[in-house]
Coordinates of C-alpha atoms in Angstrom, one line a residue:
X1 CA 0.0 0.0 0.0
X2 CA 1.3 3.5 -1.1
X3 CA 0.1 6.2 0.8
X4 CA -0.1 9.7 0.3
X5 CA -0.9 12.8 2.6
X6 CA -1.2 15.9 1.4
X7 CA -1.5 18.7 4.5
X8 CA 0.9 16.6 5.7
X9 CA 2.6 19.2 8.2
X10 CA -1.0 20.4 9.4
X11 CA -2.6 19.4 12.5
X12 CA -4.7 16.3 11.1
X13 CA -2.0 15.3 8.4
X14 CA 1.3 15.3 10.9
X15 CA -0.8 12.6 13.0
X16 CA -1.8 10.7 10.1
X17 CA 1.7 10.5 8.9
X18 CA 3.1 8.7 12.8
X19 CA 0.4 6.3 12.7
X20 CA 1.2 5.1 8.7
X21 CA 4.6 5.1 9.1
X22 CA 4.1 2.5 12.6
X23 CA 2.0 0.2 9.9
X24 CA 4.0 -2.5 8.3
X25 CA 1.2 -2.7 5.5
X26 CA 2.1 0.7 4.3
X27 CA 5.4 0.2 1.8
X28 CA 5.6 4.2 1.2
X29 CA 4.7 7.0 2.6
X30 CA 4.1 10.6 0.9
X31 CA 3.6 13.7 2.5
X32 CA 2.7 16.4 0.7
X33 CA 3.2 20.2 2.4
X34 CA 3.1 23.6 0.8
X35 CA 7.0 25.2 1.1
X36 CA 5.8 27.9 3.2
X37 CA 5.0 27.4 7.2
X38 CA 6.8 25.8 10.3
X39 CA 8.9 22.7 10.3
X40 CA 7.9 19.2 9.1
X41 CA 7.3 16.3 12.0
X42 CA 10.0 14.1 12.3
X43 CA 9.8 10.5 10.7
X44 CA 12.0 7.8 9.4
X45 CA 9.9 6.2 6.3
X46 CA 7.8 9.4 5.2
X47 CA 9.1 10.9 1.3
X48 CA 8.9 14.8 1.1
X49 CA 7.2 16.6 -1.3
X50 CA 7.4 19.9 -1.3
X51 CA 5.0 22.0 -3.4
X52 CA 2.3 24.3 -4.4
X53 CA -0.5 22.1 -4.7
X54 CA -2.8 24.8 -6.2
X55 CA -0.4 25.9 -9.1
X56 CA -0.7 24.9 -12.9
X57 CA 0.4 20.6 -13.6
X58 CA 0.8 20.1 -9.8
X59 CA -0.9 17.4 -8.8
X60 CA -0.4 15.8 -12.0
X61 CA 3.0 15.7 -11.8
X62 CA 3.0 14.4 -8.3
X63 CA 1.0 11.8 -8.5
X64 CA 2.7 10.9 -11.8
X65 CA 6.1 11.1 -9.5
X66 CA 4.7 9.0 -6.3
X67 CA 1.6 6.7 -8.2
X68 CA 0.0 6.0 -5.2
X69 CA -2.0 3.1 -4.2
X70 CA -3.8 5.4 -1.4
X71 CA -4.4 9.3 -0.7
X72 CA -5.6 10.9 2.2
X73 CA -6.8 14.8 1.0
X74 CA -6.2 16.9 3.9
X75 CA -5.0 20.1 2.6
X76 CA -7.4 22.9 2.3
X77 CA -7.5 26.5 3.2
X78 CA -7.1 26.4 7.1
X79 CA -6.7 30.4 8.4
X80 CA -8.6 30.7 11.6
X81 CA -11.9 32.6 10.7
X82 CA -11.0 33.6 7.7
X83 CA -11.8 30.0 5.1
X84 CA -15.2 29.9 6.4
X85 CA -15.7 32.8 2.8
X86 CA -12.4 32.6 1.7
X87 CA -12.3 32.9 -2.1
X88 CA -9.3 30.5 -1.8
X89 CA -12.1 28.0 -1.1
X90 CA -12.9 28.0 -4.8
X91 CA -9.4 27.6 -5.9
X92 CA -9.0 24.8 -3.4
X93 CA -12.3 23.3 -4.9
X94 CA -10.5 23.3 -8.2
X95 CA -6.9 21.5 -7.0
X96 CA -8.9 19.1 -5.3
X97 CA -10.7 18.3 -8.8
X98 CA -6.9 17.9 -10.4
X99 CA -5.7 15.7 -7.4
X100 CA -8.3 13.3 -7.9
X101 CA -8.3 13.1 -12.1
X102 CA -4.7 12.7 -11.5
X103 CA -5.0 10.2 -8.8
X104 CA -7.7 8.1 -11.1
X105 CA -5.6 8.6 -14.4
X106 CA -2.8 6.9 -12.6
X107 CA -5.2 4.2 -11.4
X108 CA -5.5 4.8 -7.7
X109 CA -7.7 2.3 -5.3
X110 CA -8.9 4.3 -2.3
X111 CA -9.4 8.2 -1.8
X112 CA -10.6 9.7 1.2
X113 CA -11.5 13.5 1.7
X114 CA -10.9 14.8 4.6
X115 CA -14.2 17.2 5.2
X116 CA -16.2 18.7 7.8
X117 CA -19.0 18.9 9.9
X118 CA -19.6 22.4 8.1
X119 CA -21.5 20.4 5.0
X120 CA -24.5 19.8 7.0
X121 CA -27.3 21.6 7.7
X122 CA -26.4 23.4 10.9
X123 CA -30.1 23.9 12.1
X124 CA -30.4 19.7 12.8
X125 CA -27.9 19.9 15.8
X126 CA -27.5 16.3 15.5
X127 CA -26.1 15.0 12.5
X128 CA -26.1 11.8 10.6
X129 CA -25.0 10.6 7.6
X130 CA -27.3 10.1 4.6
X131 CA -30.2 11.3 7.1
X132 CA -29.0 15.3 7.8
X133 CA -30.0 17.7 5.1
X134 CA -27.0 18.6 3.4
X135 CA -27.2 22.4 3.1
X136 CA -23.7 24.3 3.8
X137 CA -24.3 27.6 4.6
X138 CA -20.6 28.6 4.1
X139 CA -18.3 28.7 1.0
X140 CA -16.1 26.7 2.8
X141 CA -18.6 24.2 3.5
X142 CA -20.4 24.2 -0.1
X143 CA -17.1 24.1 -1.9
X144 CA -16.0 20.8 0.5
X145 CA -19.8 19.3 -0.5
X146 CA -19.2 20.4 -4.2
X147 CA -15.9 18.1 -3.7
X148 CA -17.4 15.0 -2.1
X149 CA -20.2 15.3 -5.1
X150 CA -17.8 15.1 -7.6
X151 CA -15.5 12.4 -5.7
X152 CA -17.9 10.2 -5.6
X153 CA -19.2 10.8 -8.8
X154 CA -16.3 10.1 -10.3
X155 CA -14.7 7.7 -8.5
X156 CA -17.3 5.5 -8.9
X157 CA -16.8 5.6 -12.7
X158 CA -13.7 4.7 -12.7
X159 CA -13.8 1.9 -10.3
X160 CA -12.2 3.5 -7.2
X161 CA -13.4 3.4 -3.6
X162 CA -13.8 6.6 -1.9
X163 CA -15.5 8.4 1.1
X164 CA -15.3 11.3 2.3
X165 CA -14.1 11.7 6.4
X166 CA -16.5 14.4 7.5
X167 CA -15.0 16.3 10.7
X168 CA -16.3 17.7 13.7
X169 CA -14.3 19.5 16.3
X170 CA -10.5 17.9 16.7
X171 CA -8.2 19.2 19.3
X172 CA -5.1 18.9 20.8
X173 CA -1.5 19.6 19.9
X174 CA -0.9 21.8 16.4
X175 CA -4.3 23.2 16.6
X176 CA -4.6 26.2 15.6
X177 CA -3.9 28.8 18.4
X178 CA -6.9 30.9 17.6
X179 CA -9.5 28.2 18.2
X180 CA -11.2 28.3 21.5
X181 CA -9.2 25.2 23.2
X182 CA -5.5 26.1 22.3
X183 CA -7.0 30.2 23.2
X184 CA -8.0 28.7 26.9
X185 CA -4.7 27.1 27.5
X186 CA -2.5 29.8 26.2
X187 CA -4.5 31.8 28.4
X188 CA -4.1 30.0 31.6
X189 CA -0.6 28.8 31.0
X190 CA 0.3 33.0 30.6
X191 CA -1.8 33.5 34.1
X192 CA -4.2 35.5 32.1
X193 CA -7.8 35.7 31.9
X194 CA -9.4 33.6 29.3
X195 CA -12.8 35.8 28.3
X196 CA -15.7 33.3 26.9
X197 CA -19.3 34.3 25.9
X198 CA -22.0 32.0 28.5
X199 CA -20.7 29.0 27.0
X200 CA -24.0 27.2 26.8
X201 CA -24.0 25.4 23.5
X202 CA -23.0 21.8 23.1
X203 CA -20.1 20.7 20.9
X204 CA -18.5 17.2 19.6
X205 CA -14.7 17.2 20.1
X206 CA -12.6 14.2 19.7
X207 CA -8.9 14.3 20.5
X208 CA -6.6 14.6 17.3
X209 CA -5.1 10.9 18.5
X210 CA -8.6 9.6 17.9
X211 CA -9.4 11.8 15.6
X212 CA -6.7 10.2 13.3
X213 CA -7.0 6.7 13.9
X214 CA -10.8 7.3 12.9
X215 CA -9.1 8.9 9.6
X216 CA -6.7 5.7 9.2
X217 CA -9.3 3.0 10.5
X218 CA -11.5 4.9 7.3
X219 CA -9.1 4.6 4.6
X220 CA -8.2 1.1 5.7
X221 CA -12.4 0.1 5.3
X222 CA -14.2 -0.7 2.4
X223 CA -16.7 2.4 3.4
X224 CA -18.1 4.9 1.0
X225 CA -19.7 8.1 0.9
X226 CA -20.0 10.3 3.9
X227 CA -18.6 9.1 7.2
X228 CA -18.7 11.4 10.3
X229 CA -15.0 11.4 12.6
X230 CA -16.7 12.5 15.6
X231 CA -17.1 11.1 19.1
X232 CA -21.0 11.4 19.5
X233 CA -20.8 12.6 22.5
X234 CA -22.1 16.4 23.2
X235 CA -20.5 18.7 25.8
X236 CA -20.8 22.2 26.8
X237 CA -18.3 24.5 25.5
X238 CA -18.7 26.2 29.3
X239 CA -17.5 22.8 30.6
X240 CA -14.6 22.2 27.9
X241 CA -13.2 25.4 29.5
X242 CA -14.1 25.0 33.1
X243 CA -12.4 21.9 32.8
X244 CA -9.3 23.3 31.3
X245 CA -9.3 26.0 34.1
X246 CA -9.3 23.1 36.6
X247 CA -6.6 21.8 35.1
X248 CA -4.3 24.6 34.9
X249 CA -5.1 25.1 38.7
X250 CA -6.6 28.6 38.2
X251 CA -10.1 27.8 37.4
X252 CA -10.5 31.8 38.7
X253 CA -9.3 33.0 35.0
X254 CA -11.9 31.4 33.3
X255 CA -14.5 33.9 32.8
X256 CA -17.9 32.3 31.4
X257 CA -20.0 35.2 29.8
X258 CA -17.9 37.9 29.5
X259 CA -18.5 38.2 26.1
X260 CA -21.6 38.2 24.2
X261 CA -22.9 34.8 22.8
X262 CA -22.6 35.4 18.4
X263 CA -25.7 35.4 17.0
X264 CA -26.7 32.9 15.2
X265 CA -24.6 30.3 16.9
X266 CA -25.7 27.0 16.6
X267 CA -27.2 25.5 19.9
X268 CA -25.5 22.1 18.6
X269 CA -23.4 20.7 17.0
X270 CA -22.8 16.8 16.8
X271 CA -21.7 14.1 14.8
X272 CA -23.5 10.8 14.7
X273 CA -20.6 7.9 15.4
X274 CA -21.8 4.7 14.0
X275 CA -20.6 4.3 11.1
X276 CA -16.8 4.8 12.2
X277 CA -17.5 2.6 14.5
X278 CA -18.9 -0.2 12.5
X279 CA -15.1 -0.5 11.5
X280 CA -13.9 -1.3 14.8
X281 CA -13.0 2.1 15.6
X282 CA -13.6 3.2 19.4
X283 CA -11.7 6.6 20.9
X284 CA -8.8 5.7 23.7
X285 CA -9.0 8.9 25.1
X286 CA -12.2 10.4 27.3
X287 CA -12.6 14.4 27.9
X288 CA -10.6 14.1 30.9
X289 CA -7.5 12.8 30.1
X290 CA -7.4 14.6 26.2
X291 CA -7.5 18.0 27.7
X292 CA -4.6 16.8 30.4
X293 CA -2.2 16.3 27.3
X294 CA -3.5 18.9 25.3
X295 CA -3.0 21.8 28.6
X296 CA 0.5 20.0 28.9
X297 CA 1.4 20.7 25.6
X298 CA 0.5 23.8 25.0
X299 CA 2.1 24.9 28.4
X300 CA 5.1 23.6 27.4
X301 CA 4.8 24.9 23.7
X302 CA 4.6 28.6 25.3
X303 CA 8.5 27.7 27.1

């Protein structure tokens, strides 16, 4: 099996990468990353490629340089706040499109999208595959359903399993620091107060450890179509944080509704689970002990 990442040095791809290159099965390992941004995560077994994915004969020419067997698509527009409109999401639409004629062409077995929660209809609250209305109210969200349309569209012409990963709210180390859990932690670890609206809607998060096996159980199974990686499991965004104050051992620095709540925000937000799970699938890590290491980390990421 020849497996390719791209996003490869982003938060979901650098966990992929450790658990494929700890699988025997997997003969090569590709790891795609854009040549701007931070350093790549060590490994032993994992080839570099180092490129624009977006520009002009890209992905063709990688995939006609790697062939292989396997691609996990995690590169997209990332930018805290700013992909939810992003024009880049069309372009990203596009290179996604190249990747996968490129990746058929060359006669590729298994491609799976990474996508995200953001291709549902957010008024449902709980969401489950082929049951949820898929209505994106997002760019971002409509251009990742405009991808999983034509994945499976054409993948199925040509004879190649796919499915599209659909994500709900990872976290842990490499998240990006903007997002509400890496905010909290930076915030306590600094001694600082950590300002959160009331806190009362309810949230899936899984833990990026789980959230990547779920990504790697996935392309291992014979599944297709949509496929949530979430837990199932709601919690409070006021308890994610009063949890992480805990933690820290200055639960006085959270401060629950000092700002307003956005308008508009959705009550809930939660994946339906049984479908990973049907592959064997099951999370290692509860609430508890996920935002232990992920408090840890970014404590010792600040030093």
């Amino acid at each position: 099996m020849r497996v390719m990442v791209t996003g490869a040095r982003g938060f979901i791809g650098r966990h992929l990468l450790a658990r494929l290159e700890a699988d025997t099965a997997v003969t090569e390992i590709h790891g795609v990353h854009s040549p701007a941004g931070g350093a790549l995560p060590p490994t032993t077994r994992t080839t570099w490629h180092s490129l624009d994915l977006t520009a002009p004969g890209a992905a063709e020419t990688l995939i006609a340089a790697a062939r292989p067997t396997h691609l996990i698509h995690a590169a997209w527009i990332t930018a805290h706040n700013d992909y939810w409109e992003s024009p880049a999401n069309l372009r990203w639409l596009a290179t996604s499109c190249d990747l996968l004629q490129a990746f058929l062409a060359a006669g590729g077995t298994r491609f799976v999208q990474i996508g995200t929660a953001a291709e549902y209809d957010w008024s449902h609250g709980y969401m489950t595959e082929g049951v949820t209305p898929e209505r994106p109210s997002t760019l971002y969200g409509v251009a990742k359903k405009s991808f999983h349309d034509v994945l499976q569209t054409a993948a199925a012409k040509a004879g190649c399993s796919a499915a599209t990963g659909r994500v709900f709210f990872g976290y842990g180390p490499f998240e990006n620091a903007g997002r509400i859990i890496p905010y909290a932690c930076r915030q306590l670890a600094a001694g600082q107060p950590a300002a959160f609206s009331s806190g009362a809607a309810w949230r899936d998060f899984l833990y990026i450890d789980d959230l990547a096996d779920a990504a790697i159980a996935l392309l291992r199974s014979s599944l297709e179509g949509v496929v949530n990686l979430s837990s199932g499991d709601p919690v409070r965004l006021a308890e994610i944080v009063t949890r992480l104050g805990e933690i820290s051992g200055r639960p006085e620095l959270i401060q629950l509704g000092a700002r307003p709540d956005r308008a508009g925000d959705p009550p809930m937000l939660v994946g339906d689970s049984t479908r990973i799970r049907s592959t064997g699938w099951r999370p290692t890590h509860d609430l508890a002990s996920g935002l232990a290491s992920t408090y840890r980390w970014w404590a010792s990421a600040r030093n």
